[in-house]
Tab-separated table of C-alpha atoms and ligand atoms in Angstrom:
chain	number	residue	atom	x	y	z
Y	1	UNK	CA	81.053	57.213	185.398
Y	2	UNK	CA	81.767	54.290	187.836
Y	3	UNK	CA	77.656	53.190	189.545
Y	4	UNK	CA	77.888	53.934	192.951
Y	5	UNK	CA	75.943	51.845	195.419
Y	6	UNK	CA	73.993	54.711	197.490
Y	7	UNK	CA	72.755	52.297	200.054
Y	8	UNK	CA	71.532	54.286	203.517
Y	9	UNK	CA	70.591	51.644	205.900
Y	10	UNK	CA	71.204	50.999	209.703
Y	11	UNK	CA	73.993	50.138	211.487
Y	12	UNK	CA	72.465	47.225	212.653
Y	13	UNK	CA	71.525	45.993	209.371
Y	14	UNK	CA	75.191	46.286	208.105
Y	15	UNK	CA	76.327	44.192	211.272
Y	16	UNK	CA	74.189	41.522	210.317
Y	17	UNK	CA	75.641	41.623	206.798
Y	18	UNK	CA	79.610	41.586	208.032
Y	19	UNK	CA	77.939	37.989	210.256
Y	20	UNK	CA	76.458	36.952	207.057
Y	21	UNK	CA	79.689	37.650	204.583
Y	22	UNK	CA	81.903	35.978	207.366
Y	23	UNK	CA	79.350	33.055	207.793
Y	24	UNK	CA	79.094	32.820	203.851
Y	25	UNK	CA	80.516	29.077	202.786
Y	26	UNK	CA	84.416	28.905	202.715
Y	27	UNK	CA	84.832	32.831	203.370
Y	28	UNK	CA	87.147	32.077	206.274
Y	29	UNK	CA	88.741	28.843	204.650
Y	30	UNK	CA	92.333	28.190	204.739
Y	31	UNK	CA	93.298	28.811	201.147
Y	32	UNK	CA	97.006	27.687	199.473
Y	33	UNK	CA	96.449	28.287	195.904
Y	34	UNK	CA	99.374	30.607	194.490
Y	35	UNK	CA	96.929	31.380	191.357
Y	36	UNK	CA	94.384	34.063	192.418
Y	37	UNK	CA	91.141	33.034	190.301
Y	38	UNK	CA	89.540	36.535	191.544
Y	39	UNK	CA	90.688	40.393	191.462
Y	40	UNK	CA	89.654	42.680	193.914
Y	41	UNK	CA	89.608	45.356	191.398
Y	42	UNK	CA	86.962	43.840	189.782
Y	43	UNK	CA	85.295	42.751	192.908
Y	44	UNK	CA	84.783	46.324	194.131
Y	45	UNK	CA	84.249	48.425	191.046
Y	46	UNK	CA	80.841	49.074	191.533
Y	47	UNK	CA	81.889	50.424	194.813
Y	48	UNK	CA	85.474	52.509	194.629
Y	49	UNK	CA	88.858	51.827	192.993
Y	50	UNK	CA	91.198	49.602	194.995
Y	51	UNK	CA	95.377	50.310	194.475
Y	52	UNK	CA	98.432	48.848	196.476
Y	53	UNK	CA	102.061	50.797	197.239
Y	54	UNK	CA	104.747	49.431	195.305
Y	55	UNK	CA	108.190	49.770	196.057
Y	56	UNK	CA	111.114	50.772	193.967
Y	57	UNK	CA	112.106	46.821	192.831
Y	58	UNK	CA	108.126	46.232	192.199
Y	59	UNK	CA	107.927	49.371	189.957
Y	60	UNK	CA	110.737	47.845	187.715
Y	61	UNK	CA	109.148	44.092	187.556
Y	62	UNK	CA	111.807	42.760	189.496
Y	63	UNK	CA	109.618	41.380	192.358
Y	64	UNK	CA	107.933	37.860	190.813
Y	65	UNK	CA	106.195	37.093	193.820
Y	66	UNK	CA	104.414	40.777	194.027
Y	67	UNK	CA	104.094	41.395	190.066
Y	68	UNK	CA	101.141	39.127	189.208
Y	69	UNK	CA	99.303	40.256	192.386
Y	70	UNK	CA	99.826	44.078	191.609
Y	71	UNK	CA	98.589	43.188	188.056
Y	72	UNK	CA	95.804	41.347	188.731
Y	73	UNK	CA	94.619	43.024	191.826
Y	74	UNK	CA	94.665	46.961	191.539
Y	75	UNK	CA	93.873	49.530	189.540
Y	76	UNK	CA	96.059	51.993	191.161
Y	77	UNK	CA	99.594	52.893	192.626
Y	78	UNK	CA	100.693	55.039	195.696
Y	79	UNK	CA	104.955	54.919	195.995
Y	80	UNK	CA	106.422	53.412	199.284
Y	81	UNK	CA	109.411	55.467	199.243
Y	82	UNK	CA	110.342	57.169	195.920
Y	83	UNK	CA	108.690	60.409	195.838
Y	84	UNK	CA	108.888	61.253	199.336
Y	85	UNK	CA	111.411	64.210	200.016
Y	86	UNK	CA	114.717	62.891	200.801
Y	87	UNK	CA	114.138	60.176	198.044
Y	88	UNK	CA	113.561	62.836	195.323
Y	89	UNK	CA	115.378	66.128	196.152
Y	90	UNK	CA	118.315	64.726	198.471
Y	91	UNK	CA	120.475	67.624	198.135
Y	92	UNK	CA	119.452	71.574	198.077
Y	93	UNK	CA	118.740	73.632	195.060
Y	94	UNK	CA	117.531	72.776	191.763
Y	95	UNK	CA	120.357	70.322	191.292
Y	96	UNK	CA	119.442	68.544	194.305
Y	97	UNK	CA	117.405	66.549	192.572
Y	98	UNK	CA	116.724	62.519	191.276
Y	99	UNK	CA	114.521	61.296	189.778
Y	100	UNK	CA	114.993	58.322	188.132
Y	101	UNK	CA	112.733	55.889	190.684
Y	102	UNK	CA	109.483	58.403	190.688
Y	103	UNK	CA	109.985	58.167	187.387
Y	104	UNK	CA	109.908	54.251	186.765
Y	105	UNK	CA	107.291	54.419	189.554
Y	106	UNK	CA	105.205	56.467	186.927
Y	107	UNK	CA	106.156	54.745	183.851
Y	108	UNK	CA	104.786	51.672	185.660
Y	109	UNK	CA	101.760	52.819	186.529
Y	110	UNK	CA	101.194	54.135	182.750
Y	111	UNK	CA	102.419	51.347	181.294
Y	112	UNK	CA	99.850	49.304	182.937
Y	113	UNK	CA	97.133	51.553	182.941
Y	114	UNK	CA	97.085	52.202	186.585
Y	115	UNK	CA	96.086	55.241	188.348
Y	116	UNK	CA	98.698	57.040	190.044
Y	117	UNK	CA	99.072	58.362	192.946
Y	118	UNK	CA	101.410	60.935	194.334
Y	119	UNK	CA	102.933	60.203	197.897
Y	120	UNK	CA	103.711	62.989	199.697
Y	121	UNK	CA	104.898	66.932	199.204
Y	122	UNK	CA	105.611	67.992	202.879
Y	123	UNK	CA	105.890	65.503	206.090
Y	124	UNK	CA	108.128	65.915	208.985
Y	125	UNK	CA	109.531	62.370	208.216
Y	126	UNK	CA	111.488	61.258	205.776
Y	127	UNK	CA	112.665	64.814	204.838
Y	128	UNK	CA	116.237	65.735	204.738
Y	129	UNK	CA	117.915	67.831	207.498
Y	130	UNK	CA	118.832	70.331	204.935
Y	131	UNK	CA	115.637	71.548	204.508
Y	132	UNK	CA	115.202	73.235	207.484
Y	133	UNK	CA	118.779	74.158	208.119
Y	134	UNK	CA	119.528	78.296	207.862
Y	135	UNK	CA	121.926	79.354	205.012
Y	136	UNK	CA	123.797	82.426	204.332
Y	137	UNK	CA	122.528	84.532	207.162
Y	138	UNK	CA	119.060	83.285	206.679
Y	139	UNK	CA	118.308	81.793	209.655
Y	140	UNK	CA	115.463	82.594	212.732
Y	141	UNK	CA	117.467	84.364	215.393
Y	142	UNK	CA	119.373	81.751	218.191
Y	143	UNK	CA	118.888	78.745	216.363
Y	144	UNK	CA	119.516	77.211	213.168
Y	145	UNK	CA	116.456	76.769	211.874
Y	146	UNK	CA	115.900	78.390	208.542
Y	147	UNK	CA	114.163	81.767	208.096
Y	148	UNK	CA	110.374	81.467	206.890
Y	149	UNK	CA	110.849	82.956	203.216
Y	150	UNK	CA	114.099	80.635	203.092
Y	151	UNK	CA	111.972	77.673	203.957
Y	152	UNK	CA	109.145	78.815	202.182
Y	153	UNK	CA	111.087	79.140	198.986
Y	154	UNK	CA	112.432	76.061	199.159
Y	155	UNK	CA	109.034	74.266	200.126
Y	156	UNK	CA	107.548	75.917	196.880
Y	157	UNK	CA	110.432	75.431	194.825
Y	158	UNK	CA	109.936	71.636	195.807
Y	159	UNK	CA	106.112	71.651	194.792
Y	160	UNK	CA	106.437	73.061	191.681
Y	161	UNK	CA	109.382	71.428	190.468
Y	162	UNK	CA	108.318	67.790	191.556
Y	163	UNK	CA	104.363	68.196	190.743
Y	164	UNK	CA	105.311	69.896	187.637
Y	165	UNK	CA	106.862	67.290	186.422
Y	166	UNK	CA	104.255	64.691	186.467
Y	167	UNK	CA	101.779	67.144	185.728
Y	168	UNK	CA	98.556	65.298	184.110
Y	169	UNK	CA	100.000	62.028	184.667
Y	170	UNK	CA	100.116	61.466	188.916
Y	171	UNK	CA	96.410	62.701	189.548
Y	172	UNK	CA	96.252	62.031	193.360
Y	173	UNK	CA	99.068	64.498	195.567
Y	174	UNK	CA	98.956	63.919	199.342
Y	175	UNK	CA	100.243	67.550	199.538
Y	176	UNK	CA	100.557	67.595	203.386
Y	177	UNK	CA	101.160	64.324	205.690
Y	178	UNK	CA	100.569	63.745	209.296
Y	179	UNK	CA	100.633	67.086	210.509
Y	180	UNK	CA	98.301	66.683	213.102
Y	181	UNK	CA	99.201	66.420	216.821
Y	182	UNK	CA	98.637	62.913	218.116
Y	183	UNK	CA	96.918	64.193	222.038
Y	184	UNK	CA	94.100	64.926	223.345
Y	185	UNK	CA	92.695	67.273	225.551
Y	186	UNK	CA	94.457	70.876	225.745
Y	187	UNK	CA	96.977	69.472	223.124
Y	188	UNK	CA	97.331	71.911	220.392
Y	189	UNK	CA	96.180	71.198	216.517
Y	190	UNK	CA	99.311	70.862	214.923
Y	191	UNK	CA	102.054	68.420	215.953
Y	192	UNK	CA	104.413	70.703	217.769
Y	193	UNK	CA	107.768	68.714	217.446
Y	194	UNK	CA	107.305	69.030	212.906
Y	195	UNK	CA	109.951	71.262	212.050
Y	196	UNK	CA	107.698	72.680	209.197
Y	197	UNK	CA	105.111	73.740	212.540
Y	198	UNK	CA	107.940	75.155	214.274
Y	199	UNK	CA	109.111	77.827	211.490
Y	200	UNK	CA	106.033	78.482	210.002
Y	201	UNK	CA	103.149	77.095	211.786
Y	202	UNK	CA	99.646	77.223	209.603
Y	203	UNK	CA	101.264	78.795	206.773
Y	204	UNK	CA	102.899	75.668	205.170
Y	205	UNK	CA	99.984	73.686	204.658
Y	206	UNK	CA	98.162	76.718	203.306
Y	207	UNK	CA	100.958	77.527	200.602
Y	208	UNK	CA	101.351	74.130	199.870
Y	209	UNK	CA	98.112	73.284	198.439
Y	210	UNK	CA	98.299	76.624	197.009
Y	211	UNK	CA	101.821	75.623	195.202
Y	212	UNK	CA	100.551	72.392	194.445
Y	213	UNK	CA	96.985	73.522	192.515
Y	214	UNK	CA	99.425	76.059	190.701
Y	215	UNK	CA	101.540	73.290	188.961
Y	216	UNK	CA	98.812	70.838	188.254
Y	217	UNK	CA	95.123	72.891	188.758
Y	218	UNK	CA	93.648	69.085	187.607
Y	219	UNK	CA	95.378	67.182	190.267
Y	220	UNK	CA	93.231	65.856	193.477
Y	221	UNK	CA	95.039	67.378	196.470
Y	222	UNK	CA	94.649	65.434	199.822
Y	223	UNK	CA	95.166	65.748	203.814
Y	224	UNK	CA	96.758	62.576	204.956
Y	225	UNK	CA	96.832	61.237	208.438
Y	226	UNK	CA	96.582	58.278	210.466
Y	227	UNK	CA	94.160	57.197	213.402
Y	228	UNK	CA	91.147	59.384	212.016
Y	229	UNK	CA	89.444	56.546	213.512
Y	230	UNK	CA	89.601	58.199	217.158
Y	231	UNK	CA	87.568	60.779	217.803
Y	232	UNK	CA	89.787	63.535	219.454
Y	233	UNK	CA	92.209	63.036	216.360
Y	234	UNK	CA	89.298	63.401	213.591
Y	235	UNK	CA	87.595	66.635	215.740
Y	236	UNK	CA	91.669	68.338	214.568
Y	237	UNK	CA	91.090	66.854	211.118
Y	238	UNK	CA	87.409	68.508	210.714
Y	239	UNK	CA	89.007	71.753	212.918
Y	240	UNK	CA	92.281	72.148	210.040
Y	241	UNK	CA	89.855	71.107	206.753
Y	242	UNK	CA	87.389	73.803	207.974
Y	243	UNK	CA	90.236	76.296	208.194
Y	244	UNK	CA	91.788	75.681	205.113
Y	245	UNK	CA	88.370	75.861	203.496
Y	246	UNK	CA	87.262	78.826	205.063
Y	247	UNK	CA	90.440	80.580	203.186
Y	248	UNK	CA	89.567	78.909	199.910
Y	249	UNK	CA	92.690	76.685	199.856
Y	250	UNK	CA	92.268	74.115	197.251
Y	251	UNK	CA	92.542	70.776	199.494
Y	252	UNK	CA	90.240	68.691	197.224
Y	253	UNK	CA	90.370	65.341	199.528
Y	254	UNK	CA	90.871	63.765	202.894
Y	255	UNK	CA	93.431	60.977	203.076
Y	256	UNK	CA	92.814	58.340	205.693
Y	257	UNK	CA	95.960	56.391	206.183
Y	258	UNK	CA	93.708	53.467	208.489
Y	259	UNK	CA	96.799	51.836	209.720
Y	260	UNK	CA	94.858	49.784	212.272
Y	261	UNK	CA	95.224	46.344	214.261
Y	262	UNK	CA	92.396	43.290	214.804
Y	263	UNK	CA	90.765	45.154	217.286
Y	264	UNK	CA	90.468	48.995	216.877
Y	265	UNK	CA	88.488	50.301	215.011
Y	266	UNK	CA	85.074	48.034	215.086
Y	267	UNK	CA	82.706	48.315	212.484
Y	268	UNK	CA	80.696	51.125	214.587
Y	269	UNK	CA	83.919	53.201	215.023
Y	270	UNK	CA	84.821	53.094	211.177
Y	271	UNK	CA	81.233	53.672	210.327
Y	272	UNK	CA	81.090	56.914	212.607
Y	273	UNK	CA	84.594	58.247	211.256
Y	274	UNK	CA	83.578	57.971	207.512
Y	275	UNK	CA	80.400	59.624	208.383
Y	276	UNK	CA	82.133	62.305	210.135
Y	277	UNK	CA	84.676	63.017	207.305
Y	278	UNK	CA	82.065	62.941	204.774
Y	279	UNK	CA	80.213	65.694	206.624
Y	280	UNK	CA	83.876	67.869	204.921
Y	281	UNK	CA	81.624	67.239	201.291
Y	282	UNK	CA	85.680	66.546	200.162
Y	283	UNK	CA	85.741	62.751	198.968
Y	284	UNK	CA	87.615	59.899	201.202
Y	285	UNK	CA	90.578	58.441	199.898
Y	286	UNK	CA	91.685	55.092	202.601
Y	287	UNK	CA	95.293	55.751	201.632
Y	288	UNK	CA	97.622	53.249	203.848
Y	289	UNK	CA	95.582	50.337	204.857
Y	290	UNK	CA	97.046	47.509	206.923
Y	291	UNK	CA	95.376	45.885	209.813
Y	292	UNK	CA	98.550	44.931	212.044
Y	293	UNK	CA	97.703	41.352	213.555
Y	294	UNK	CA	99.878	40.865	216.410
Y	295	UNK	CA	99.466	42.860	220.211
Y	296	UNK	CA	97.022	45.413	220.146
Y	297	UNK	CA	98.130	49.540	220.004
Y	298	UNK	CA	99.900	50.131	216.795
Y	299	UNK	CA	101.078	53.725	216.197
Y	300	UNK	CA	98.084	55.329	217.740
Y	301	UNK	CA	99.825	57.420	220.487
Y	302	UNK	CA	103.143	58.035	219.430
Y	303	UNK	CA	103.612	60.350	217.326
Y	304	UNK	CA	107.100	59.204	216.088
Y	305	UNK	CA	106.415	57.335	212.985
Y	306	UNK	CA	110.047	56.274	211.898
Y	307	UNK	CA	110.593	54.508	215.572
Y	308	UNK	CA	106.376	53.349	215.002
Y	309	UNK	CA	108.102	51.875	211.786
Y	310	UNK	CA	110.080	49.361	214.117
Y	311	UNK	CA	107.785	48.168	215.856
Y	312	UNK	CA	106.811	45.320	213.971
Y	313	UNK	CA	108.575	42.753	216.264
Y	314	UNK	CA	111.096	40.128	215.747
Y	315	UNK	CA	110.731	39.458	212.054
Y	316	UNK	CA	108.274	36.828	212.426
Y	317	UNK	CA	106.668	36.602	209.561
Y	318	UNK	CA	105.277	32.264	209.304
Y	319	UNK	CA	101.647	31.804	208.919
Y	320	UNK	CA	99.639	33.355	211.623
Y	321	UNK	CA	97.861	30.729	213.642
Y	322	UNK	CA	94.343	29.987	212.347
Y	323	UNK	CA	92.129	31.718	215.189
Y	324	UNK	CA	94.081	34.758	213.994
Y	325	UNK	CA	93.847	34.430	210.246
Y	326	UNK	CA	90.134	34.207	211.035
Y	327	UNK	CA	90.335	37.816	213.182
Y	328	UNK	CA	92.195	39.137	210.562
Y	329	UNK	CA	89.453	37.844	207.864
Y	330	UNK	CA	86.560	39.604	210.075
Y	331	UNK	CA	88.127	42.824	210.834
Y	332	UNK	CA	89.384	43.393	207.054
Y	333	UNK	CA	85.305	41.887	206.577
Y	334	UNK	CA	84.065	44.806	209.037
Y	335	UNK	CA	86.820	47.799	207.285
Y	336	UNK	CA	85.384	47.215	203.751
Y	337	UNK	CA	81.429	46.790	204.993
Y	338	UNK	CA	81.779	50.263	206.013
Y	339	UNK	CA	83.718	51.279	203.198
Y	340	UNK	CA	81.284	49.902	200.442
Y	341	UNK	CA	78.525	51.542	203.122
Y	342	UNK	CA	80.419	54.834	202.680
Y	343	UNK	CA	81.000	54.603	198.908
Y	344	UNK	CA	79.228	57.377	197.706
Y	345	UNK	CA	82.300	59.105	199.123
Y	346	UNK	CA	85.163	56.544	199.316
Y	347	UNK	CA	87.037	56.915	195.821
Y	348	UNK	CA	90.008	54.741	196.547
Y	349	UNK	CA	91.229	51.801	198.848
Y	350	UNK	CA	94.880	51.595	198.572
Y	351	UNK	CA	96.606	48.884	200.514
Y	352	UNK	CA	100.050	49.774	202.353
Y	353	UNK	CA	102.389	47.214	200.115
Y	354	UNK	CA	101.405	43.989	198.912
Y	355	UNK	CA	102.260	41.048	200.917
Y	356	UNK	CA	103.498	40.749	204.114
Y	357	UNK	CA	106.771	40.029	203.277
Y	358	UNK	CA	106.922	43.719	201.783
Y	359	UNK	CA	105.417	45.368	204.563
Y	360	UNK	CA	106.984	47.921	206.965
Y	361	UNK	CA	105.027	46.253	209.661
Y	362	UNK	CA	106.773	43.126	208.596
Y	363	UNK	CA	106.301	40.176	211.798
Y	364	UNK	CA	102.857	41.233	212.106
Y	365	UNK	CA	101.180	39.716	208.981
Y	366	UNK	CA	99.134	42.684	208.322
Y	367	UNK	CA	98.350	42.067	204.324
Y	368	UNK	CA	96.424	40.280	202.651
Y	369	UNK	CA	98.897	38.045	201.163
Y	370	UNK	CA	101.264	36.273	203.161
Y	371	UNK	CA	105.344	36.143	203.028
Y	372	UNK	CA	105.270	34.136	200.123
Y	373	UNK	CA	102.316	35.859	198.227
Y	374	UNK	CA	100.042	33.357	198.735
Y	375	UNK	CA	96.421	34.862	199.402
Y	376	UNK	CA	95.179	34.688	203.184
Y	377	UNK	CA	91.790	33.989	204.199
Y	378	UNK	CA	91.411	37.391	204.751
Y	379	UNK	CA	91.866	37.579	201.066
Y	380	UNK	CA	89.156	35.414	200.123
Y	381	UNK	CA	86.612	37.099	202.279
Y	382	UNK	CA	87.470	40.409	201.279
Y	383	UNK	CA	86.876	38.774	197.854
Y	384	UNK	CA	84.045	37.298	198.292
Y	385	UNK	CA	81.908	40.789	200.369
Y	386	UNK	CA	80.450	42.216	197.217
Y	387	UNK	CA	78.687	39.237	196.576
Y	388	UNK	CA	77.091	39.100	200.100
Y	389	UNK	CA	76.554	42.714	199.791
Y	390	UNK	CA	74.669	42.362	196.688
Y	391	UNK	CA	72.099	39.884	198.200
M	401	GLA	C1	103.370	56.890	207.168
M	401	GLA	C2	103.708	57.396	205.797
M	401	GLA	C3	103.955	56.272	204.839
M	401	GLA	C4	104.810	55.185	205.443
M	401	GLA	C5	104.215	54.737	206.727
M	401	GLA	C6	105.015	53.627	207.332
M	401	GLA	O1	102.093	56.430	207.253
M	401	GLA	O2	102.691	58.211	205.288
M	401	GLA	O3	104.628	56.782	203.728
M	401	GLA	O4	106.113	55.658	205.638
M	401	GLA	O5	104.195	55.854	207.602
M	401	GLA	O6	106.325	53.984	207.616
């Protein structure tokens, strides 16, 4: 068993320590060295595991610049692309299927003794038309939606074929992705415009954690979403993972994407989110972190993540000016405070991709590790926190 640091102090107190770790000598300096001399693995595994997604060239060590960073950095893998639905089971039926990336993805996480994660069973994105398409009579009445057994039947015949496979070997599933609404108010839980809402409402992300715990009853089964950091979005988090426990349905973890930018959330927002999640007694997995560092407002109201995806700007991806390395330094500096605060129930810190140049928020520097892999200052001072922490 990994020690866990079971530290319960104030707020204020960990403030102090995010102005001491950024004030700490050369956290914030301007570093060019290609050769990392630390490993953040090692840096925070007192605290939780800390992974990176890889995409389909990095999985097959065809990426120089990423490959010694992935190596020497993290201790686990999530998949960009390869495993999510229209990557793995383009076409309908059993036949439908291919797998040869997910399974390089997984041979490269074995072969370098990585845990691996499994990224994702049912999302409204990134899912072929097909899927919800009637067949054969099967459809709901007026439209041409499928029926709910036909879609059912293929959602399960999905889960079991894909997490059977890798049974034992991916350990982490995010079974359902992003399936909560993005408004506030009167909005409703569940994000109307998901096809998978529209046939079946509730009853897909009960089954699927259902058909997922049948095919691998070992692996850890997470909720994923994105801006759990706002309040009205976490109360529909704590509202669905209440339901689904209630009913006994084996979601085993909470997935919090924290795609964020320099200024939202701040330390006291992050701090009050992983409280409130915790408060589930499911363990916190930071699946998809990137801190965007251009304008302000990434993805948090839309609700349309493939145009979100675009929005990274005009491809601008030189150095960030210095004042904004620096903001990026502090807020990453503030993000992993209050996830070493929280680490009694943070178990993993994945990064979304490894350097900037990989990113799908490409032009807005959001990695720690620039265009051409060289670490950031952001980098060193997320490097150098433990230390501070440890005083
Ligand atoms: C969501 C998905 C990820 C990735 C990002 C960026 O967060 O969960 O797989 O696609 O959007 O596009």
């Amino acid at each position: 068993m990994k020690q866990k640091s079971t530290c319960f102090v104030s707020t204020r107190l960990w403030m102090s320590v995010v102005a001491a770790a950024l004030a700490a000598k050369g956290a914030l300096a301007q570093t060019n060295a290609t050769v990392l001399n630390g490993s953040l693995k090692e840096a925070y595994k007192n605290y939780f595991t800390v992974g990176v997604a890889i995409n389909t060239r990095q999985q097959v060590d065809q990426d120089r610049r990423a490959e010694p960073i992935i190596k020497s950095q993290f201790a686990a893998i999530a998949p960009e692309n390869c495993l999510k639905w229209e990557s793995v089971q383009p076409r309908p039926g059993t036949n439908g299927y291919s797998f040869q990336s997910a399974d390089a993805y997984v041979a490269f996480g074995e072969k370098n003794n990585m845990m691996i994660v499994g990224h994702t069973l049912v999302w409204h994105g990134q899912t072929p038309q097909w899927v919800f398409q009637g067949e054969g009579g099967r459809a709901l009445q007026r439209t041409n939606d499928a029926d709910r057994a036909l879609l059912l039947e293929r959602l399960h015949e999905h889960i079991a074929t894909v997490v059977g496979r890798y049974k034992g070997r991916i350990k982490v599933w995010d079974v359902v992705n992003e399936t909560l609404s993005d408004g506030g108010g009167n909005d409703t839980i569940l994000r109307a415009q998901s096809p998978w809402v529209r046939i079946l409402g509730y009853e897909f992300i009960e089954k699927a954690f259902i058909w997922a715990h049948e095919a691998d009853p070992d692996a850890i089964l997470r909720y994923n979403d994105y801006s759990l950091e706002n309040a009205p979005k976490r109360a529909k988090l704590i509202t669905l993972v209440k339901r689904l426990q209630e009913k006994n349905i084996p979601i085993s973890a909470i997935g919090s994407q924290t795609h964020v930018n320099l200024t939202w959330p701040t330390f006291a927002d992050e701090d009050a989110a992983l409280t409130e999640m915790a408060s589930l007694k499911l363990p916190i997995y930071i699946t998809e972190l990137d801190v965007k560092a251009g304008a302000s407002g990434q993805r948090i109201r839309s609700g349309a993540v493939d145009a979100n995806a675009n929005l990274g700007g005009g491809g601008d991806t030189q150095a960030l000016a210095d004042s904004v390395q620096q903001a990026l330094a502090k807020q990453y500096v503030n993000l992993f405070t209050a996830f070493c605060k929280h680490s009694a129930d943070i178990k993993l810190v994945t990064f979304w991709n490894v350097t900037d140049a990989d990113s799908w928020l490409r032009g807005q520097n959001p990695l720690l590790f620039d265009a051409q892999g060289k670490p950031k200052p952001a980098y060193e001072a997320v490097l150098k926190l433990p230390e501070t922490l440890k005083k």
